Structure formats: C-alpha cells, structure tokens
Amino acid sequence: MTVLSLSSDELLGTTRAVRFRLDLGREVDRGLIEECVELALQAPNGRNRQRWSFVVVTDPERRQAVADLVWKGLREVPGTPVPAADAARAWANPRSMQRVMAGAGYLFDHLHEVPVHVIPCIAGRTDAVGVPEQARTWGSVLPAVWSFMLAARARGLGTTWTTPDLFYGPEGTRLLGLPADVMPVALIPLAHTIGTDFKRGPRVPSSEVLHWDTW
C-alpha cells in the first residue's frame, strides 16, 4: 500500500471523521492495521508505562454484536444535553452540522458492515478517581489513538471517533473479553475511503478559543 503524498499540515488538517465515504465493500489488509498500531505506539504517554492496547474486530458476527450493543445504547440511553455555547459553535456552519448528524445516522445504520472495528483500551479504570489521575490516564492513550488515525489517513483509510454509551459498561467488557481493570477508550470504525480528497473542516476562528496568559 502506497502512503499518500501529504505534507504534515495537510495530514493534520484533512484527517476527517469519515462516515459516508467509508468503503464498506473492501477488506482492509491486516498489515496496514499493524503499521498504524506500530506508529501509534510511538506516541507520548505518562511515565512510559505504555498501558494501551488495541482490540481489532474483523469477524462479521462479532462486528454485528458490537453494532447491536451500540444500537441498544442509542435506544435506551438518553443523550447528554449540549450547553448553549457548544451548540452555538457546532451550528456556526449549519450545513456542516447537518451533514455531521446525517453522517452519524448513516454510520450507525451501517456499523455492522464496516470491515474493521478498532477499540483502543487502557489499563486502569477512572470510574472513581479524581481529575489529576483521569488526566494522567486519558492523556496516556489519546495521543496514541490520534496517531493511529493519522497513520490510517496517510494510508488511504478512514476513521471516526465514536463513544457509544453502553459499550463502556459490563456488556462491552464481556463482549470484548476485557480484564476488569481495562477500559475501552473509543470505538473507531476503520475502512478504505472512497476517494482521498479530504479538505479542512469548518471551524470557529482561533480568536474565539485562543487565550494568552489568562482566560
């Protein structure tokens, strides 16, 4: 597989959440996934403990079970209200947000068809710990996951970060065979993309979120 010819700015600026353009009919070579994980393992992490793991689901029946659990969560778990300030930013470009919502619906309808489900995990649960320990734990795995997603983009693969509610509970733990002290971090559908010509997404100006010395 040829790595796409992208500058670092292009790679960082065009690694999109891919939903509509996931190629559901094309298998992903195992070697490509292994290459992405190898690069992910170079990410910084707290105290070099390397508590991360990646569960890769390709078996159709298990992918269906994952999708069933996600659908169950969408039906049974009420959504978290979005603060007004967050909603204003999200809807600053209405067409973009409408596409995001439509894409999410499309993805979940076809989740069982996505050829690969990648579930990054980390050892050490944060259910009952304070903010500092949460920061140390999540900060020791999220850079690796983003590196995985960047590596996937460079290889013509699409990803999107999803956080389905019930997936983090006992049912998800049993489904993936996770040890009791290991947490799933996200569910990342992975597939070749239909085309590779992704562009930067609309965002609020940096002046709205950039603060110098104090808020």
Short mmCIF file of N, CA and C in Angstrom, two decimals, residues 27-190:
data_model
loop_
_atom_site.label_atom_id
_atom_site.label_comp_id
_atom_site.label_asym_id
_atom_site.label_seq_id
_atom_site.Cartn_x
_atom_site.Cartn_y
_atom_site.Cartn_z
N GLU A 27 -12.10 -5.06 1.87
CA GLU A 27 -11.39 -5.51 3.05
C GLU A 27 -10.15 -4.65 3.31
N VAL A 28 -9.73 -4.60 4.56
CA VAL A 28 -8.52 -3.88 4.96
C VAL A 28 -7.45 -4.90 5.30
N ASP A 29 -6.32 -4.78 4.66
CA ASP A 29 -5.23 -5.72 4.90
C ASP A 29 -4.73 -5.61 6.34
N ARG A 30 -4.50 -6.75 6.94
CA ARG A 30 -4.05 -6.78 8.33
C ARG A 30 -2.74 -6.02 8.51
N GLY A 31 -1.87 -6.10 7.52
CA GLY A 31 -0.58 -5.43 7.61
C GLY A 31 -0.72 -3.93 7.75
N LEU A 32 -1.72 -3.34 7.09
CA LEU A 32 -1.94 -1.89 7.21
C LEU A 32 -2.31 -1.51 8.64
N ILE A 33 -3.17 -2.32 9.24
CA ILE A 33 -3.58 -2.05 10.62
C ILE A 33 -2.38 -2.15 11.55
N GLU A 34 -1.55 -3.16 11.33
CA GLU A 34 -0.37 -3.33 12.17
C GLU A 34 0.59 -2.16 12.02
N GLU A 35 0.74 -1.63 10.79
CA GLU A 35 1.59 -0.46 10.58
C GLU A 35 1.06 0.74 11.37
N CYS A 36 -0.24 0.94 11.35
CA CYS A 36 -0.83 2.06 12.07
C CYS A 36 -0.63 1.93 13.58
N VAL A 37 -0.76 0.71 14.09
CA VAL A 37 -0.56 0.48 15.52
C VAL A 37 0.90 0.72 15.89
N GLU A 38 1.82 0.26 15.04
CA GLU A 38 3.25 0.47 15.32
C GLU A 38 3.56 1.96 15.46
N LEU A 39 2.97 2.78 14.60
CA LEU A 39 3.18 4.22 14.70
C LEU A 39 2.49 4.79 15.94
N ALA A 40 1.32 4.27 16.25
CA ALA A 40 0.59 4.74 17.44
C ALA A 40 1.41 4.51 18.71
N LEU A 41 2.17 3.44 18.74
CA LEU A 41 2.94 3.12 19.94
C LEU A 41 4.11 4.07 20.18
N GLN A 42 4.39 4.94 19.21
CA GLN A 42 5.44 5.94 19.39
C GLN A 42 4.91 7.21 20.07
N ALA A 43 3.63 7.25 20.36
CA ALA A 43 3.04 8.45 20.97
C ALA A 43 3.54 8.62 22.40
N PRO A 44 3.61 9.85 22.89
CA PRO A 44 3.99 10.06 24.29
C PRO A 44 2.94 9.51 25.23
N ASN A 45 3.38 9.09 26.41
CA ASN A 45 2.45 8.58 27.41
C ASN A 45 3.09 8.74 28.78
N GLY A 46 2.26 8.80 29.81
CA GLY A 46 2.72 9.09 31.16
C GLY A 46 3.68 8.06 31.71
N ARG A 47 4.85 8.50 32.13
CA ARG A 47 5.86 7.68 32.78
C ARG A 47 6.30 6.49 31.93
N ASN A 48 6.05 6.57 30.66
CA ASN A 48 6.39 5.48 29.73
C ASN A 48 5.80 4.15 30.17
N ARG A 49 4.63 4.18 30.80
CA ARG A 49 4.00 2.94 31.28
C ARG A 49 3.38 2.13 30.15
N GLN A 50 3.04 2.79 29.06
CA GLN A 50 2.51 2.09 27.88
C GLN A 50 1.36 1.15 28.25
N ARG A 51 0.35 1.74 28.86
CA ARG A 51 -0.79 0.94 29.35
C ARG A 51 -1.83 0.66 28.26
N TRP A 52 -1.54 1.06 27.04
CA TRP A 52 -2.51 0.95 25.96
C TRP A 52 -2.58 -0.46 25.38
N SER A 53 -3.70 -0.76 24.78
CA SER A 53 -3.90 -1.98 23.97
C SER A 53 -4.90 -1.63 22.88
N PHE A 54 -4.89 -2.42 21.80
CA PHE A 54 -5.83 -2.22 20.70
C PHE A 54 -6.52 -3.55 20.41
N VAL A 55 -7.83 -3.56 20.53
CA VAL A 55 -8.62 -4.73 20.15
C VAL A 55 -9.17 -4.47 18.75
N VAL A 56 -8.82 -5.32 17.80
CA VAL A 56 -9.24 -5.16 16.41
C VAL A 56 -10.26 -6.25 16.08
N VAL A 57 -11.46 -5.83 15.73
CA VAL A 57 -12.56 -6.76 15.46
C VAL A 57 -12.83 -6.78 13.96
N THR A 58 -12.63 -7.95 13.35
CA THR A 58 -12.91 -8.12 11.93
C THR A 58 -13.94 -9.22 11.68
N ASP A 59 -14.14 -10.10 12.65
CA ASP A 59 -15.10 -11.19 12.49
C ASP A 59 -16.51 -10.62 12.30
N PRO A 60 -17.22 -11.01 11.23
CA PRO A 60 -18.54 -10.42 10.95
C PRO A 60 -19.54 -10.58 12.09
N GLU A 61 -19.56 -11.76 12.73
CA GLU A 61 -20.52 -11.98 13.81
C GLU A 61 -20.21 -11.09 15.01
N ARG A 62 -18.94 -10.91 15.31
CA ARG A 62 -18.58 -10.07 16.44
C ARG A 62 -18.83 -8.59 16.11
N ARG A 63 -18.58 -8.20 14.84
CA ARG A 63 -18.90 -6.83 14.44
C ARG A 63 -20.41 -6.58 14.58
N GLN A 64 -21.20 -7.57 14.23
CA GLN A 64 -22.65 -7.44 14.38
C GLN A 64 -23.02 -7.29 15.85
N ALA A 65 -22.35 -8.04 16.72
CA ALA A 65 -22.62 -7.94 18.16
C ALA A 65 -22.25 -6.56 18.68
N VAL A 66 -21.14 -6.01 18.20
CA VAL A 66 -20.75 -4.65 18.58
C VAL A 66 -21.83 -3.67 18.13
N ALA A 67 -22.27 -3.78 16.88
CA ALA A 67 -23.30 -2.88 16.36
C ALA A 67 -24.59 -3.02 17.14
N ASP A 68 -24.97 -4.24 17.51
CA ASP A 68 -26.19 -4.45 18.29
C ASP A 68 -26.12 -3.73 19.63
N LEU A 69 -24.94 -3.78 20.27
CA LEU A 69 -24.78 -3.10 21.55
C LEU A 69 -24.85 -1.59 21.38
N VAL A 70 -24.27 -1.09 20.31
CA VAL A 70 -24.34 0.35 20.04
C VAL A 70 -25.79 0.78 19.80
N TRP A 71 -26.50 0.01 18.99
CA TRP A 71 -27.90 0.35 18.71
C TRP A 71 -28.73 0.32 19.99
N LYS A 72 -28.46 -0.66 20.84
CA LYS A 72 -29.18 -0.75 22.11
C LYS A 72 -28.94 0.50 22.94
N GLY A 73 -27.69 0.96 22.98
CA GLY A 73 -27.37 2.16 23.72
C GLY A 73 -28.06 3.39 23.16
N LEU A 74 -28.13 3.49 21.84
CA LEU A 74 -28.79 4.64 21.22
C LEU A 74 -30.27 4.66 21.56
N ARG A 75 -30.88 3.48 21.70
CA ARG A 75 -32.31 3.40 22.03
C ARG A 75 -32.57 3.69 23.50
N GLU A 76 -31.69 3.20 24.38
CA GLU A 76 -32.00 3.16 25.80
C GLU A 76 -31.36 4.27 26.62
N VAL A 77 -30.26 4.84 26.16
CA VAL A 77 -29.54 5.83 26.96
C VAL A 77 -29.85 7.23 26.43
N PRO A 78 -30.44 8.09 27.27
CA PRO A 78 -30.75 9.45 26.79
C PRO A 78 -29.48 10.24 26.50
N GLY A 79 -29.55 11.09 25.50
CA GLY A 79 -28.39 11.89 25.14
C GLY A 79 -28.11 12.97 26.19
N THR A 80 -26.87 13.36 26.31
CA THR A 80 -26.48 14.41 27.25
C THR A 80 -26.79 15.78 26.63
N PRO A 81 -27.47 16.65 27.36
CA PRO A 81 -27.77 17.98 26.82
C PRO A 81 -26.49 18.73 26.46
N VAL A 82 -26.52 19.45 25.35
CA VAL A 82 -25.37 20.21 24.89
C VAL A 82 -25.49 21.64 25.39
N PRO A 83 -24.46 22.17 26.11
CA PRO A 83 -24.52 23.56 26.57
C PRO A 83 -24.71 24.53 25.41
N ALA A 84 -25.33 25.66 25.71
CA ALA A 84 -25.66 26.63 24.66
C ALA A 84 -24.42 27.11 23.91
N ALA A 85 -23.32 27.33 24.63
CA ALA A 85 -22.10 27.82 23.97
C ALA A 85 -21.56 26.78 23.00
N ASP A 86 -21.62 25.49 23.38
CA ASP A 86 -21.16 24.43 22.49
C ASP A 86 -22.05 24.33 21.26
N ALA A 87 -23.36 24.43 21.48
CA ALA A 87 -24.31 24.35 20.37
C ALA A 87 -24.09 25.49 19.39
N ALA A 88 -23.79 26.69 19.90
CA ALA A 88 -23.58 27.84 19.03
C ALA A 88 -22.37 27.60 18.12
N ARG A 89 -21.31 27.04 18.68
CA ARG A 89 -20.13 26.76 17.87
C ARG A 89 -20.42 25.66 16.86
N ALA A 90 -21.09 24.61 17.31
CA ALA A 90 -21.38 23.48 16.43
C ALA A 90 -22.21 23.91 15.23
N TRP A 91 -23.17 24.81 15.47
CA TRP A 91 -24.09 25.21 14.42
C TRP A 91 -23.68 26.51 13.75
N ALA A 92 -22.45 26.95 13.98
CA ALA A 92 -21.98 28.16 13.30
C ALA A 92 -22.02 27.99 11.79
N ASN A 93 -21.82 26.75 11.35
CA ASN A 93 -21.97 26.42 9.93
C ASN A 93 -23.07 25.36 9.84
N PRO A 94 -24.34 25.77 9.67
CA PRO A 94 -25.45 24.82 9.74
C PRO A 94 -25.33 23.66 8.76
N ARG A 95 -24.87 23.90 7.54
CA ARG A 95 -24.77 22.82 6.56
C ARG A 95 -23.80 21.75 7.03
N SER A 96 -22.71 22.19 7.63
CA SER A 96 -21.72 21.25 8.13
C SER A 96 -22.31 20.39 9.24
N MET A 97 -23.03 21.02 10.18
CA MET A 97 -23.60 20.26 11.29
C MET A 97 -24.69 19.32 10.82
N GLN A 98 -25.47 19.74 9.85
CA GLN A 98 -26.49 18.85 9.30
C GLN A 98 -25.85 17.61 8.68
N ARG A 99 -24.72 17.81 8.02
CA ARG A 99 -24.02 16.67 7.42
C ARG A 99 -23.44 15.76 8.51
N VAL A 100 -22.94 16.37 9.58
CA VAL A 100 -22.43 15.57 10.69
C VAL A 100 -23.52 14.67 11.25
N MET A 101 -24.69 15.24 11.47
CA MET A 101 -25.80 14.46 12.04
C MET A 101 -26.27 13.38 11.09
N ALA A 102 -26.36 13.71 9.81
CA ALA A 102 -26.76 12.71 8.83
C ALA A 102 -25.71 11.61 8.74
N GLY A 103 -24.43 12.00 8.80
CA GLY A 103 -23.36 11.03 8.73
C GLY A 103 -23.36 10.08 9.91
N ALA A 104 -23.65 10.62 11.11
CA ALA A 104 -23.71 9.77 12.29
C ALA A 104 -24.82 8.73 12.15
N GLY A 105 -25.98 9.17 11.66
CA GLY A 105 -27.07 8.22 11.46
C GLY A 105 -26.71 7.14 10.44
N TYR A 106 -26.07 7.56 9.36
CA TYR A 106 -25.65 6.61 8.33
C TYR A 106 -24.64 5.61 8.90
N LEU A 107 -23.67 6.11 9.65
CA LEU A 107 -22.64 5.23 10.20
C LEU A 107 -23.25 4.17 11.11
N PHE A 108 -24.10 4.59 12.02
CA PHE A 108 -24.66 3.62 12.96
C PHE A 108 -25.59 2.63 12.27
N ASP A 109 -26.26 3.07 11.20
CA ASP A 109 -27.09 2.14 10.43
C ASP A 109 -26.25 1.07 9.75
N HIS A 110 -25.01 1.43 9.39
CA HIS A 110 -24.16 0.52 8.63
C HIS A 110 -22.94 0.03 9.42
N LEU A 111 -22.96 0.24 10.74
CA LEU A 111 -21.79 -0.08 11.55
C LEU A 111 -21.36 -1.54 11.40
N HIS A 112 -22.33 -2.44 11.33
CA HIS A 112 -22.00 -3.86 11.22
C HIS A 112 -21.32 -4.20 9.89
N GLU A 113 -21.46 -3.29 8.89
CA GLU A 113 -20.85 -3.53 7.59
C GLU A 113 -19.43 -2.98 7.48
N VAL A 114 -19.04 -2.11 8.39
CA VAL A 114 -17.68 -1.56 8.35
C VAL A 114 -16.70 -2.70 8.60
N PRO A 115 -15.71 -2.90 7.73
CA PRO A 115 -14.89 -4.12 7.79
C PRO A 115 -14.04 -4.29 9.04
N VAL A 116 -13.71 -3.17 9.70
CA VAL A 116 -12.85 -3.27 10.88
C VAL A 116 -13.38 -2.34 11.97
N HIS A 117 -13.45 -2.87 13.19
CA HIS A 117 -13.72 -2.06 14.36
C HIS A 117 -12.46 -2.06 15.22
N VAL A 118 -11.93 -0.89 15.49
CA VAL A 118 -10.73 -0.78 16.33
C VAL A 118 -11.15 -0.20 17.68
N ILE A 119 -10.83 -0.91 18.75
CA ILE A 119 -11.18 -0.46 20.09
C ILE A 119 -9.90 -0.26 20.90
N PRO A 120 -9.41 0.97 20.98
CA PRO A 120 -8.26 1.23 21.84
C PRO A 120 -8.68 1.13 23.31
N CYS A 121 -7.80 0.60 24.13
CA CYS A 121 -8.10 0.40 25.55
C CYS A 121 -6.91 0.86 26.38
N ILE A 122 -7.16 1.06 27.67
CA ILE A 122 -6.07 1.39 28.58
C ILE A 122 -6.30 0.70 29.91
N ALA A 123 -5.22 0.23 30.51
CA ALA A 123 -5.29 -0.42 31.82
C ALA A 123 -5.37 0.66 32.90
N GLY A 124 -6.32 0.49 33.81
CA GLY A 124 -6.51 1.45 34.89
C GLY A 124 -7.80 2.19 34.73
N ARG A 125 -8.82 1.81 35.49
CA ARG A 125 -10.13 2.44 35.35
C ARG A 125 -10.14 3.80 36.06
N THR A 126 -10.97 4.70 35.56
CA THR A 126 -11.06 6.05 36.12
C THR A 126 -12.42 6.33 36.75
N ASP A 127 -13.22 5.27 36.97
CA ASP A 127 -14.58 5.47 37.45
C ASP A 127 -14.65 6.24 38.76
N ALA A 128 -13.70 6.01 39.65
CA ALA A 128 -13.80 6.59 41.00
C ALA A 128 -12.55 7.37 41.39
N VAL A 129 -11.83 7.93 40.41
CA VAL A 129 -10.61 8.67 40.73
C VAL A 129 -10.81 10.16 40.41
N GLY A 130 -9.92 10.97 40.94
CA GLY A 130 -10.02 12.40 40.75
C GLY A 130 -9.51 12.86 39.40
N VAL A 131 -9.66 14.15 39.16
CA VAL A 131 -9.30 14.73 37.88
C VAL A 131 -7.82 14.52 37.54
N PRO A 132 -6.88 14.70 38.46
CA PRO A 132 -5.47 14.50 38.09
C PRO A 132 -5.19 13.10 37.56
N GLU A 133 -5.73 12.08 38.23
CA GLU A 133 -5.49 10.72 37.75
C GLU A 133 -6.21 10.46 36.44
N GLN A 134 -7.40 11.04 36.28
CA GLN A 134 -8.09 10.92 34.99
C GLN A 134 -7.24 11.54 33.88
N ALA A 135 -6.70 12.71 34.14
CA ALA A 135 -5.88 13.38 33.13
C ALA A 135 -4.67 12.54 32.77
N ARG A 136 -4.02 11.94 33.77
CA ARG A 136 -2.85 11.10 33.50
C ARG A 136 -3.23 9.88 32.69
N THR A 137 -4.39 9.31 32.98
CA THR A 137 -4.80 8.09 32.28
C THR A 137 -5.18 8.38 30.84
N TRP A 138 -6.12 9.32 30.65
CA TRP A 138 -6.58 9.63 29.29
C TRP A 138 -5.46 10.25 28.45
N GLY A 139 -4.62 11.05 29.10
CA GLY A 139 -3.51 11.65 28.38
C GLY A 139 -2.46 10.66 27.97
N SER A 140 -2.53 9.44 28.51
CA SER A 140 -1.57 8.40 28.16
C SER A 140 -2.07 7.48 27.06
N VAL A 141 -3.27 7.73 26.55
CA VAL A 141 -3.77 6.88 25.47
C VAL A 141 -4.32 7.69 24.29
N LEU A 142 -4.90 8.86 24.56
CA LEU A 142 -5.50 9.61 23.46
C LEU A 142 -4.48 10.04 22.40
N PRO A 143 -3.26 10.45 22.77
CA PRO A 143 -2.28 10.75 21.71
C PRO A 143 -2.00 9.54 20.81
N ALA A 144 -1.97 8.36 21.39
CA ALA A 144 -1.72 7.15 20.59
C ALA A 144 -2.87 6.89 19.63
N VAL A 145 -4.09 7.13 20.08
CA VAL A 145 -5.25 6.90 19.21
C VAL A 145 -5.24 7.89 18.05
N TRP A 146 -4.92 9.15 18.35
CA TRP A 146 -4.86 10.14 17.28
C TRP A 146 -3.75 9.80 16.30
N SER A 147 -2.61 9.33 16.80
CA SER A 147 -1.54 8.90 15.90
C SER A 147 -2.00 7.76 15.01
N PHE A 148 -2.78 6.84 15.57
CA PHE A 148 -3.33 5.74 14.78
C PHE A 148 -4.20 6.29 13.65
N MET A 149 -5.03 7.27 13.97
CA MET A 149 -5.96 7.83 12.99
C MET A 149 -5.21 8.60 11.90
N LEU A 150 -4.15 9.30 12.28
CA LEU A 150 -3.33 10.00 11.29
C LEU A 150 -2.63 9.00 10.38
N ALA A 151 -2.10 7.93 10.97
CA ALA A 151 -1.42 6.91 10.17
C ALA A 151 -2.41 6.25 9.20
N ALA A 152 -3.65 6.06 9.66
CA ALA A 152 -4.67 5.47 8.79
C ALA A 152 -4.97 6.41 7.62
N ARG A 153 -5.13 7.68 7.89
CA ARG A 153 -5.40 8.66 6.83
C ARG A 153 -4.29 8.64 5.78
N ALA A 154 -3.04 8.56 6.24
CA ALA A 154 -1.91 8.56 5.32
C ALA A 154 -1.90 7.33 4.42
N ARG A 155 -2.61 6.29 4.82
CA ARG A 155 -2.66 5.04 4.05
C ARG A 155 -3.98 4.86 3.31
N GLY A 156 -4.73 5.94 3.18
CA GLY A 156 -5.99 5.87 2.45
C GLY A 156 -7.12 5.23 3.22
N LEU A 157 -6.98 5.19 4.55
CA LEU A 157 -8.01 4.60 5.39
C LEU A 157 -8.75 5.70 6.13
N GLY A 158 -10.03 5.49 6.35
CA GLY A 158 -10.84 6.46 7.06
C GLY A 158 -11.21 5.98 8.44
N THR A 159 -11.35 6.91 9.38
CA THR A 159 -11.72 6.60 10.75
C THR A 159 -12.69 7.65 11.25
N THR A 160 -13.35 7.34 12.34
CA THR A 160 -14.11 8.35 13.07
C THR A 160 -14.19 7.92 14.52
N TRP A 161 -14.08 8.87 15.40
CA TRP A 161 -14.10 8.59 16.84
C TRP A 161 -15.54 8.48 17.29
N THR A 162 -15.94 7.36 17.87
CA THR A 162 -17.29 7.21 18.42
C THR A 162 -17.20 6.77 19.87
N THR A 163 -18.17 7.19 20.65
CA THR A 163 -18.20 6.86 22.08
C THR A 163 -19.61 6.37 22.46
N PRO A 164 -20.02 5.21 21.98
CA PRO A 164 -21.36 4.70 22.30
C PRO A 164 -21.47 4.32 23.77
N ASP A 165 -22.57 4.73 24.41
CA ASP A 165 -22.68 4.65 25.86
C ASP A 165 -22.50 3.25 26.45
N LEU A 166 -23.33 2.31 26.06
CA LEU A 166 -23.30 1.00 26.71
C LEU A 166 -22.01 0.24 26.43
N PHE A 167 -21.25 0.68 25.45
CA PHE A 167 -20.03 0.00 25.09
C PHE A 167 -19.02 0.00 26.23
N TYR A 168 -19.15 0.95 27.15
CA TYR A 168 -18.17 1.08 28.23
C TYR A 168 -18.59 0.33 29.49
N GLY A 169 -19.76 -0.26 29.48
CA GLY A 169 -20.25 -0.97 30.65
C GLY A 169 -19.89 -2.44 30.63
N PRO A 170 -20.50 -3.21 31.53
CA PRO A 170 -20.20 -4.64 31.64
C PRO A 170 -20.44 -5.41 30.34
N GLU A 171 -21.47 -5.02 29.58
CA GLU A 171 -21.75 -5.76 28.34
C GLU A 171 -20.61 -5.62 27.34
N GLY A 172 -20.07 -4.41 27.22
CA GLY A 172 -18.94 -4.22 26.32
C GLY A 172 -17.71 -4.96 26.79
N THR A 173 -17.48 -4.96 28.10
CA THR A 173 -16.34 -5.68 28.67
C THR A 173 -16.43 -7.17 28.36
N ARG A 174 -17.62 -7.72 28.53
CA ARG A 174 -17.81 -9.15 28.25
C ARG A 174 -17.66 -9.44 26.77
N LEU A 175 -18.22 -8.59 25.94
CA LEU A 175 -18.17 -8.81 24.50
C LEU A 175 -16.74 -8.86 23.99
N LEU A 176 -15.89 -7.99 24.52
CA LEU A 176 -14.50 -7.92 24.06
C LEU A 176 -13.56 -8.79 24.88
N GLY A 177 -14.08 -9.40 25.95
CA GLY A 177 -13.24 -10.24 26.79
C GLY A 177 -12.18 -9.44 27.54
N LEU A 178 -12.50 -8.21 27.93
CA LEU A 178 -11.53 -7.34 28.59
C LEU A 178 -11.34 -7.71 30.05
N PRO A 179 -10.12 -7.63 30.57
CA PRO A 179 -9.91 -7.77 32.01
C PRO A 179 -10.68 -6.68 32.75
N ALA A 180 -10.97 -6.92 34.02
CA ALA A 180 -11.80 -6.00 34.79
C ALA A 180 -11.18 -4.62 34.93
N ASP A 181 -9.85 -4.52 34.88
CA ASP A 181 -9.20 -3.23 35.10
C ASP A 181 -8.84 -2.52 33.80
N VAL A 182 -9.39 -2.97 32.69
CA VAL A 182 -9.08 -2.37 31.39
C VAL A 182 -10.31 -1.65 30.85
N MET A 183 -10.13 -0.41 30.42
CA MET A 183 -11.23 0.38 29.88
C MET A 183 -11.13 0.52 28.38
N PRO A 184 -12.23 0.34 27.64
CA PRO A 184 -12.24 0.76 26.23
C PRO A 184 -12.28 2.27 26.18
N VAL A 185 -11.56 2.85 25.24
CA VAL A 185 -11.45 4.30 25.13
C VAL A 185 -12.41 4.85 24.09
N ALA A 186 -12.58 4.12 22.99
CA ALA A 186 -13.44 4.56 21.90
C ALA A 186 -13.73 3.37 21.01
N LEU A 187 -14.67 3.53 20.14
CA LEU A 187 -14.93 2.57 19.06
C LEU A 187 -14.64 3.31 17.76
N ILE A 188 -13.63 2.83 17.04
CA ILE A 188 -13.20 3.52 15.82
C ILE A 188 -13.45 2.62 14.61
N PRO A 189 -14.50 2.89 13.83
CA PRO A 189 -14.69 2.17 12.57
C PRO A 189 -13.55 2.51 11.62
N LEU A 190 -13.08 1.50 10.90
CA LEU A 190 -11.92 1.67 10.01
C LEU A 190 -12.22 1.01 8.67
#
